[in-house]
Amino acid sequence: MRTYRIFIVTLVTIMFVGGWHVFSGQAEENNDTPLNQQHDQRKEDIAKKSLKKAWTKPPLELEVVLQKIYIDGQMSEERRTETVWSLEDFWAAYDGWKVVNQQEGQIVFHKKVKELSPTIKAKGYIGLDEHGKLSIFEGKPSEQKVIQTFYQIDLDELEVLDSQGLEEGIKIKSADQYFQLLKQFEKLAVKKP
């Protein structure tokens, strides 16, 4: 019985002293106990797994379609495949573009451009088609490659100089000239009854 009492007193003393260390903060100073090391290792393993999961996702492959609408009504379309690692960076790259269609694996952007299309810049002419309608041609009107038709011109009102210029075709050199010519010849449009 005496041994039992000594055992209990010793146990209580150890618990008291150990508890005192915990409450006084002395246990924090010695962090190298096997239990603390095991706890730290688990935290580190969890952090590594989380980081690994974040980087193991494959990048997103998208077909990107870029449609530019020019002031002359022409549209150009460019298609490309992009690898998207960051959606934030992806959207920033297309700032100023409008999404017009989005489906799995493809996104279509649309943008109005305040300039002439490459085709019109290179070989655009304004003239009259075979029916007397004001039109834009790819090349001279004699080649009859109509890109866009606007309105019927009153040929009786058309002056001789303007008539000759439109028959041969007037080379479109700039956006300003393009709008100026449309405005100039709009006055000669046949009025519908």
PDB file of C-alpha atoms in Angstrom:
ATOM      1  CA  MET A   1       0.000   0.000   0.000  1.00  0.00           C
ATOM      2  CA  ARG A   2       2.886   2.271   0.806  1.00  0.00           C
ATOM      3  CA  THR A   3       4.360   1.665  -2.663  1.00  0.00           C
ATOM      4  CA  TYR A   4       1.059   2.533  -4.178  1.00  0.00           C
ATOM      5  CA  ARG A   5       0.988   5.880  -2.283  1.00  0.00           C
ATOM      6  CA  ILE A   6       4.535   6.703  -3.396  1.00  0.00           C
ATOM      7  CA  PHE A   7       3.560   5.936  -6.960  1.00  0.00           C
ATOM      8  CA  ILE A   8       0.499   8.239  -6.758  1.00  0.00           C
ATOM      9  CA  VAL A   9       2.482  11.067  -5.123  1.00  0.00           C
ATOM     10  CA  THR A  10       5.182  10.766  -7.792  1.00  0.00           C
ATOM     11  CA  LEU A  11       2.596  10.787 -10.557  1.00  0.00           C
ATOM     12  CA  VAL A  12       0.825  13.849  -9.128  1.00  0.00           C
ATOM     13  CA  THR A  13       4.164  15.636  -8.773  1.00  0.00           C
ATOM     14  CA  ILE A  14       5.097  14.926 -12.388  1.00  0.00           C
ATOM     15  CA  MET A  15       1.697  16.101 -13.569  1.00  0.00           C
ATOM     16  CA  PHE A  16       1.933  19.233 -11.462  1.00  0.00           C
ATOM     17  CA  VAL A  17       5.426  20.123 -12.675  1.00  0.00           C
ATOM     18  CA  GLY A  18       4.568  19.279 -16.282  1.00  0.00           C
ATOM     19  CA  GLY A  19       1.363  21.275 -16.074  1.00  0.00           C
ATOM     20  CA  TRP A  20       3.258  24.170 -14.569  1.00  0.00           C
ATOM     21  CA  HIS A  21       5.603  24.205 -17.589  1.00  0.00           C
ATOM     22  CA  VAL A  22       2.666  24.287 -20.000  1.00  0.00           C
ATOM     23  CA  PHE A  23       0.873  27.102 -18.203  1.00  0.00           C
ATOM     24  CA  SER A  24       4.019  29.150 -17.641  1.00  0.00           C
ATOM     25  CA  GLY A  25       5.028  28.945 -21.329  1.00  0.00           C
ATOM     26  CA  GLN A  26       8.228  27.006 -20.653  1.00  0.00           C
ATOM     27  CA  ALA A  27       6.999  24.106 -22.753  1.00  0.00           C
ATOM     28  CA  GLU A  28       6.971  26.432 -25.811  1.00  0.00           C
ATOM     29  CA  GLU A  29      10.681  27.069 -25.488  1.00  0.00           C
ATOM     30  CA  ASN A  30      11.545  23.441 -26.054  1.00  0.00           C
ATOM     31  CA  ASN A  31       9.664  22.618 -29.244  1.00  0.00           C
ATOM     32  CA  ASP A  32      11.737  19.579 -30.132  1.00  0.00           C
ATOM     33  CA  THR A  33       9.525  17.000 -28.497  1.00  0.00           C
ATOM     34  CA  PRO A  34       8.576  14.097 -30.749  1.00  0.00           C
ATOM     35  CA  LEU A  35       4.908  15.126 -30.624  1.00  0.00           C
ATOM     36  CA  ASN A  36       5.666  18.692 -31.774  1.00  0.00           C
ATOM     37  CA  GLN A  37       7.984  17.470 -34.516  1.00  0.00           C
ATOM     38  CA  GLN A  38       5.318  15.103 -35.766  1.00  0.00           C
ATOM     39  CA  HIS A  39       2.709  17.896 -35.736  1.00  0.00           C
ATOM     40  CA  ASP A  40       5.022  20.257 -37.659  1.00  0.00           C
ATOM     41  CA  GLN A  41       5.783  17.547 -40.207  1.00  0.00           C
ATOM     42  CA  ARG A  42       2.051  16.951 -40.809  1.00  0.00           C
ATOM     43  CA  LYS A  43       1.455  20.678 -41.360  1.00  0.00           C
ATOM     44  CA  GLU A  44       4.345  20.784 -43.818  1.00  0.00           C
ATOM     45  CA  ASP A  45       3.064  17.708 -45.695  1.00  0.00           C
ATOM     46  CA  ILE A  46      -0.432  19.209 -45.982  1.00  0.00           C
ATOM     47  CA  ALA A  47       1.003  22.479 -47.305  1.00  0.00           C
ATOM     48  CA  LYS A  48       3.079  20.614 -49.917  1.00  0.00           C
ATOM     49  CA  LYS A  49       0.060  18.586 -51.062  1.00  0.00           C
ATOM     50  CA  SER A  50      -2.050  21.743 -51.399  1.00  0.00           C
ATOM     51  CA  LEU A  51       0.658  23.443 -53.428  1.00  0.00           C
ATOM     52  CA  LYS A  52       1.102  20.374 -55.602  1.00  0.00           C
ATOM     53  CA  LYS A  53      -2.652  20.216 -56.284  1.00  0.00           C
ATOM     54  CA  ALA A  54      -2.692  23.874 -57.318  1.00  0.00           C
ATOM     55  CA  TRP A  55      -0.013  23.307 -59.967  1.00  0.00           C
ATOM     56  CA  THR A  56      -1.059  19.894 -61.243  1.00  0.00           C
ATOM     57  CA  LYS A  57      -4.105  21.197 -63.100  1.00  0.00           C
ATOM     58  CA  PRO A  58      -3.418  21.243 -66.824  1.00  0.00           C
ATOM     59  CA  PRO A  59      -3.698  24.593 -68.616  1.00  0.00           C
ATOM     60  CA  LEU A  60      -6.851  25.387 -70.560  1.00  0.00           C
ATOM     61  CA  GLU A  61      -6.579  25.056 -74.356  1.00  0.00           C
ATOM     62  CA  LEU A  62      -8.893  27.465 -76.203  1.00  0.00           C
ATOM     63  CA  GLU A  63      -9.543  28.303 -79.822  1.00  0.00           C
ATOM     64  CA  VAL A  64      -9.743  32.097 -79.905  1.00  0.00           C
ATOM     65  CA  VAL A  65     -11.551  33.749 -82.823  1.00  0.00           C
ATOM     66  CA  LEU A  66     -10.908  37.473 -83.306  1.00  0.00           C
ATOM     67  CA  GLN A  67     -13.388  39.289 -85.558  1.00  0.00           C
ATOM     68  CA  LYS A  68     -12.597  42.870 -86.552  1.00  0.00           C
ATOM     69  CA  ILE A  69     -15.367  44.955 -88.126  1.00  0.00           C
ATOM     70  CA  TYR A  70     -13.979  47.885 -90.119  1.00  0.00           C
ATOM     71  CA  ILE A  71     -15.690  51.201 -90.923  1.00  0.00           C
ATOM     72  CA  ASP A  72     -16.208  50.087 -94.516  1.00  0.00           C
ATOM     73  CA  GLY A  73     -18.298  47.118 -93.334  1.00  0.00           C
ATOM     74  CA  GLN A  74     -15.635  44.492 -94.012  1.00  0.00           C
ATOM     75  CA  MET A  75     -14.851  41.883 -91.396  1.00  0.00           C
ATOM     76  CA  SER A  76     -11.587  40.066 -90.884  1.00  0.00           C
ATOM     77  CA  GLU A  77     -11.302  36.931 -88.812  1.00  0.00           C
ATOM     78  CA  GLU A  78      -8.246  35.466 -87.159  1.00  0.00           C
ATOM     79  CA  ARG A  79      -8.207  32.083 -85.439  1.00  0.00           C
ATOM     80  CA  ARG A  80      -5.587  30.937 -82.977  1.00  0.00           C
ATOM     81  CA  THR A  81      -5.149  28.319 -80.284  1.00  0.00           C
ATOM     82  CA  GLU A  82      -4.126  29.651 -76.899  1.00  0.00           C
ATOM     83  CA  THR A  83      -2.866  27.926 -73.786  1.00  0.00           C
ATOM     84  CA  VAL A  84      -4.467  29.664 -70.810  1.00  0.00           C
ATOM     85  CA  TRP A  85      -2.515  29.399 -67.566  1.00  0.00           C
ATOM     86  CA  SER A  86      -4.236  32.323 -65.846  1.00  0.00           C
ATOM     87  CA  LEU A  87      -7.757  33.526 -66.620  1.00  0.00           C
ATOM     88  CA  GLU A  88      -6.891  36.943 -65.252  1.00  0.00           C
ATOM     89  CA  ASP A  89      -4.025  37.300 -67.746  1.00  0.00           C
ATOM     90  CA  PHE A  90      -6.184  35.915 -70.560  1.00  0.00           C
ATOM     91  CA  TRP A  91      -8.978  38.465 -70.033  1.00  0.00           C
ATOM     92  CA  ALA A  92      -6.432  41.278 -69.679  1.00  0.00           C
ATOM     93  CA  ALA A  93      -4.955  40.349 -73.071  1.00  0.00           C
ATOM     94  CA  TYR A  94      -8.358  40.889 -74.719  1.00  0.00           C
ATOM     95  CA  ASP A  95      -9.331  44.102 -72.975  1.00  0.00           C
ATOM     96  CA  GLY A  96     -11.389  46.165 -75.418  1.00  0.00           C
ATOM     97  CA  TRP A  97     -12.806  43.108 -77.187  1.00  0.00           C
ATOM     98  CA  LYS A  98     -16.427  41.998 -76.757  1.00  0.00           C
ATOM     99  CA  VAL A  99     -17.332  38.326 -76.280  1.00  0.00           C
ATOM    100  CA  VAL A 100     -19.998  37.396 -78.850  1.00  0.00           C
ATOM    101  CA  ASN A 101     -19.938  33.619 -78.470  1.00  0.00           C
ATOM    102  CA  GLN A 102     -18.472  31.275 -75.920  1.00  0.00           C
ATOM    103  CA  GLN A 103     -18.681  27.512 -75.872  1.00  0.00           C
ATOM    104  CA  GLU A 104     -16.531  24.709 -74.564  1.00  0.00           C
ATOM    105  CA  GLY A 105     -13.072  25.018 -76.086  1.00  0.00           C
ATOM    106  CA  GLN A 106     -13.815  28.170 -78.107  1.00  0.00           C
ATOM    107  CA  ILE A 107     -14.393  31.867 -77.524  1.00  0.00           C
ATOM    108  CA  VAL A 108     -15.288  34.447 -80.194  1.00  0.00           C
ATOM    109  CA  PHE A 109     -14.341  38.091 -79.696  1.00  0.00           C
ATOM    110  CA  HIS A 110     -15.669  41.027 -81.719  1.00  0.00           C
ATOM    111  CA  LYS A 111     -14.175  44.498 -82.055  1.00  0.00           C
ATOM    112  CA  LYS A 112     -15.191  47.523 -84.132  1.00  0.00           C
ATOM    113  CA  VAL A 113     -12.131  49.169 -85.643  1.00  0.00           C
ATOM    114  CA  LYS A 114     -12.181  52.813 -86.740  1.00  0.00           C
ATOM    115  CA  GLU A 115     -10.105  52.305 -89.853  1.00  0.00           C
ATOM    116  CA  LEU A 116     -10.381  50.940 -93.368  1.00  0.00           C
ATOM    117  CA  SER A 117     -10.077  47.219 -93.896  1.00  0.00           C
ATOM    118  CA  PRO A 118      -6.806  45.914 -95.348  1.00  0.00           C
ATOM    119  CA  THR A 119      -8.606  45.021 -98.614  1.00  0.00           C
ATOM    120  CA  ILE A 120      -9.989  48.532 -99.086  1.00  0.00           C
ATOM    121  CA  LYS A 121      -6.653  50.128 -98.158  1.00  0.00           C
ATOM    122  CA  ALA A 122      -4.835  48.004-100.721  1.00  0.00           C
ATOM    123  CA  LYS A 123      -7.233  47.985-103.678  1.00  0.00           C
ATOM    124  CA  GLY A 124     -10.531  49.645-102.792  1.00  0.00           C
ATOM    125  CA  TYR A 125     -12.325  51.836-105.335  1.00  0.00           C
ATOM    126  CA  ILE A 126     -15.664  53.602-105.163  1.00  0.00           C
ATOM    127  CA  GLY A 127     -17.688  53.656-108.358  1.00  0.00           C
ATOM    128  CA  LEU A 128     -20.916  52.687-110.094  1.00  0.00           C
ATOM    129  CA  ASP A 129     -21.934  49.094-110.723  1.00  0.00           C
ATOM    130  CA  GLU A 130     -23.632  48.014-113.966  1.00  0.00           C
ATOM    131  CA  HIS A 131     -27.036  49.103-112.561  1.00  0.00           C
ATOM    132  CA  GLY A 132     -25.897  52.609-111.569  1.00  0.00           C
ATOM    133  CA  LYS A 133     -25.602  51.888-107.844  1.00  0.00           C
ATOM    134  CA  LEU A 134     -22.816  53.452-105.815  1.00  0.00           C
ATOM    135  CA  SER A 135     -20.562  50.588-104.771  1.00  0.00           C
ATOM    136  CA  ILE A 136     -17.185  49.727-103.337  1.00  0.00           C
ATOM    137  CA  PHE A 137     -15.052  47.497-105.513  1.00  0.00           C
ATOM    138  CA  GLU A 138     -11.998  45.369-104.974  1.00  0.00           C
ATOM    139  CA  GLY A 139     -10.007  46.802-107.860  1.00  0.00           C
ATOM    140  CA  LYS A 140     -11.395  49.051-110.595  1.00  0.00           C
ATOM    141  CA  PRO A 141     -15.170  48.998-111.271  1.00  0.00           C
ATOM    142  CA  SER A 142     -14.513  47.498-114.714  1.00  0.00           C
ATOM    143  CA  GLU A 143     -13.426  44.287-112.925  1.00  0.00           C
ATOM    144  CA  GLN A 144     -16.902  44.102-111.297  1.00  0.00           C
ATOM    145  CA  LYS A 145     -15.680  42.722-107.950  1.00  0.00           C
ATOM    146  CA  VAL A 146     -18.314  44.432-105.796  1.00  0.00           C
ATOM    147  CA  ILE A 147     -17.597  44.411-102.069  1.00  0.00           C
ATOM    148  CA  GLN A 148     -20.506  46.550-100.912  1.00  0.00           C
ATOM    149  CA  THR A 149     -23.393  48.378-102.599  1.00  0.00           C
ATOM    150  CA  PHE A 150     -24.962  51.517-101.134  1.00  0.00           C
ATOM    151  CA  TYR A 151     -27.725  53.183-103.169  1.00  0.00           C
ATOM    152  CA  GLN A 152     -28.955  53.960-106.658  1.00  0.00           C
ATOM    153  CA  ILE A 153     -27.500  57.178-108.074  1.00  0.00           C
ATOM    154  CA  ASP A 154     -29.647  59.590-110.099  1.00  0.00           C
ATOM    155  CA  LEU A 155     -27.503  59.587-113.234  1.00  0.00           C
ATOM    156  CA  ASP A 156     -29.306  62.669-114.632  1.00  0.00           C
ATOM    157  CA  GLU A 157     -28.123  64.685-111.618  1.00  0.00           C
ATOM    158  CA  LEU A 158     -24.600  63.351-111.787  1.00  0.00           C
ATOM    159  CA  GLU A 159     -22.241  65.883-113.354  1.00  0.00           C
ATOM    160  CA  VAL A 160     -20.012  64.857-116.205  1.00  0.00           C
ATOM    161  CA  LEU A 161     -16.829  65.005-114.100  1.00  0.00           C
ATOM    162  CA  ASP A 162     -18.329  62.969-111.279  1.00  0.00           C
ATOM    163  CA  SER A 163     -19.758  60.493-113.779  1.00  0.00           C
ATOM    164  CA  GLN A 164     -16.392  59.923-115.410  1.00  0.00           C
ATOM    165  CA  GLY A 165     -14.683  59.533-112.018  1.00  0.00           C
ATOM    166  CA  LEU A 166     -17.233  56.987-110.815  1.00  0.00           C
ATOM    167  CA  GLU A 167     -17.127  54.992-114.053  1.00  0.00           C
ATOM    168  CA  GLU A 168     -13.339  54.670-113.845  1.00  0.00           C
ATOM    169  CA  GLY A 169     -13.430  54.332-110.073  1.00  0.00           C
ATOM    170  CA  ILE A 170     -12.036  56.609-107.395  1.00  0.00           C
ATOM    171  CA  LYS A 171      -9.233  55.035-105.355  1.00  0.00           C
ATOM    172  CA  ILE A 172     -10.026  55.087-101.638  1.00  0.00           C
ATOM    173  CA  LYS A 173      -6.945  56.383 -99.834  1.00  0.00           C
ATOM    174  CA  SER A 174      -8.176  57.146 -96.320  1.00  0.00           C
ATOM    175  CA  ALA A 175     -11.112  56.817 -93.948  1.00  0.00           C
ATOM    176  CA  ASP A 176     -11.792  60.558 -94.215  1.00  0.00           C
ATOM    177  CA  GLN A 177     -11.934  60.380 -98.012  1.00  0.00           C
ATOM    178  CA  TYR A 178     -14.195  57.309 -97.790  1.00  0.00           C
ATOM    179  CA  PHE A 179     -16.771  59.143 -95.647  1.00  0.00           C
ATOM    180  CA  GLN A 180     -16.439  62.328 -97.712  1.00  0.00           C
ATOM    181  CA  LEU A 181     -17.212  60.455-100.951  1.00  0.00           C
ATOM    182  CA  LEU A 182     -20.214  58.661 -99.419  1.00  0.00           C
ATOM    183  CA  LYS A 183     -21.584  61.962 -98.140  1.00  0.00           C
ATOM    184  CA  GLN A 184     -20.943  63.711-101.457  1.00  0.00           C
ATOM    185  CA  PHE A 185     -22.774  61.098-103.528  1.00  0.00           C
ATOM    186  CA  GLU A 186     -25.580  60.567-101.003  1.00  0.00           C
ATOM    187  CA  LYS A 187     -27.088  63.831-102.293  1.00  0.00           C
ATOM    188  CA  LEU A 188     -27.478  62.137-105.674  1.00  0.00           C
ATOM    189  CA  ALA A 189     -29.254  59.052-104.341  1.00  0.00           C
ATOM    190  CA  VAL A 190     -32.569  58.267-106.003  1.00  0.00           C
ATOM    191  CA  LYS A 191     -35.362  59.071-103.574  1.00  0.00           C
ATOM    192  CA  LYS A 192     -37.795  56.224-103.099  1.00  0.00           C
ATOM    193  CA  PRO A 193     -41.460  57.244-103.580  1.00  0.00           C
TER     194      PRO A 193
END
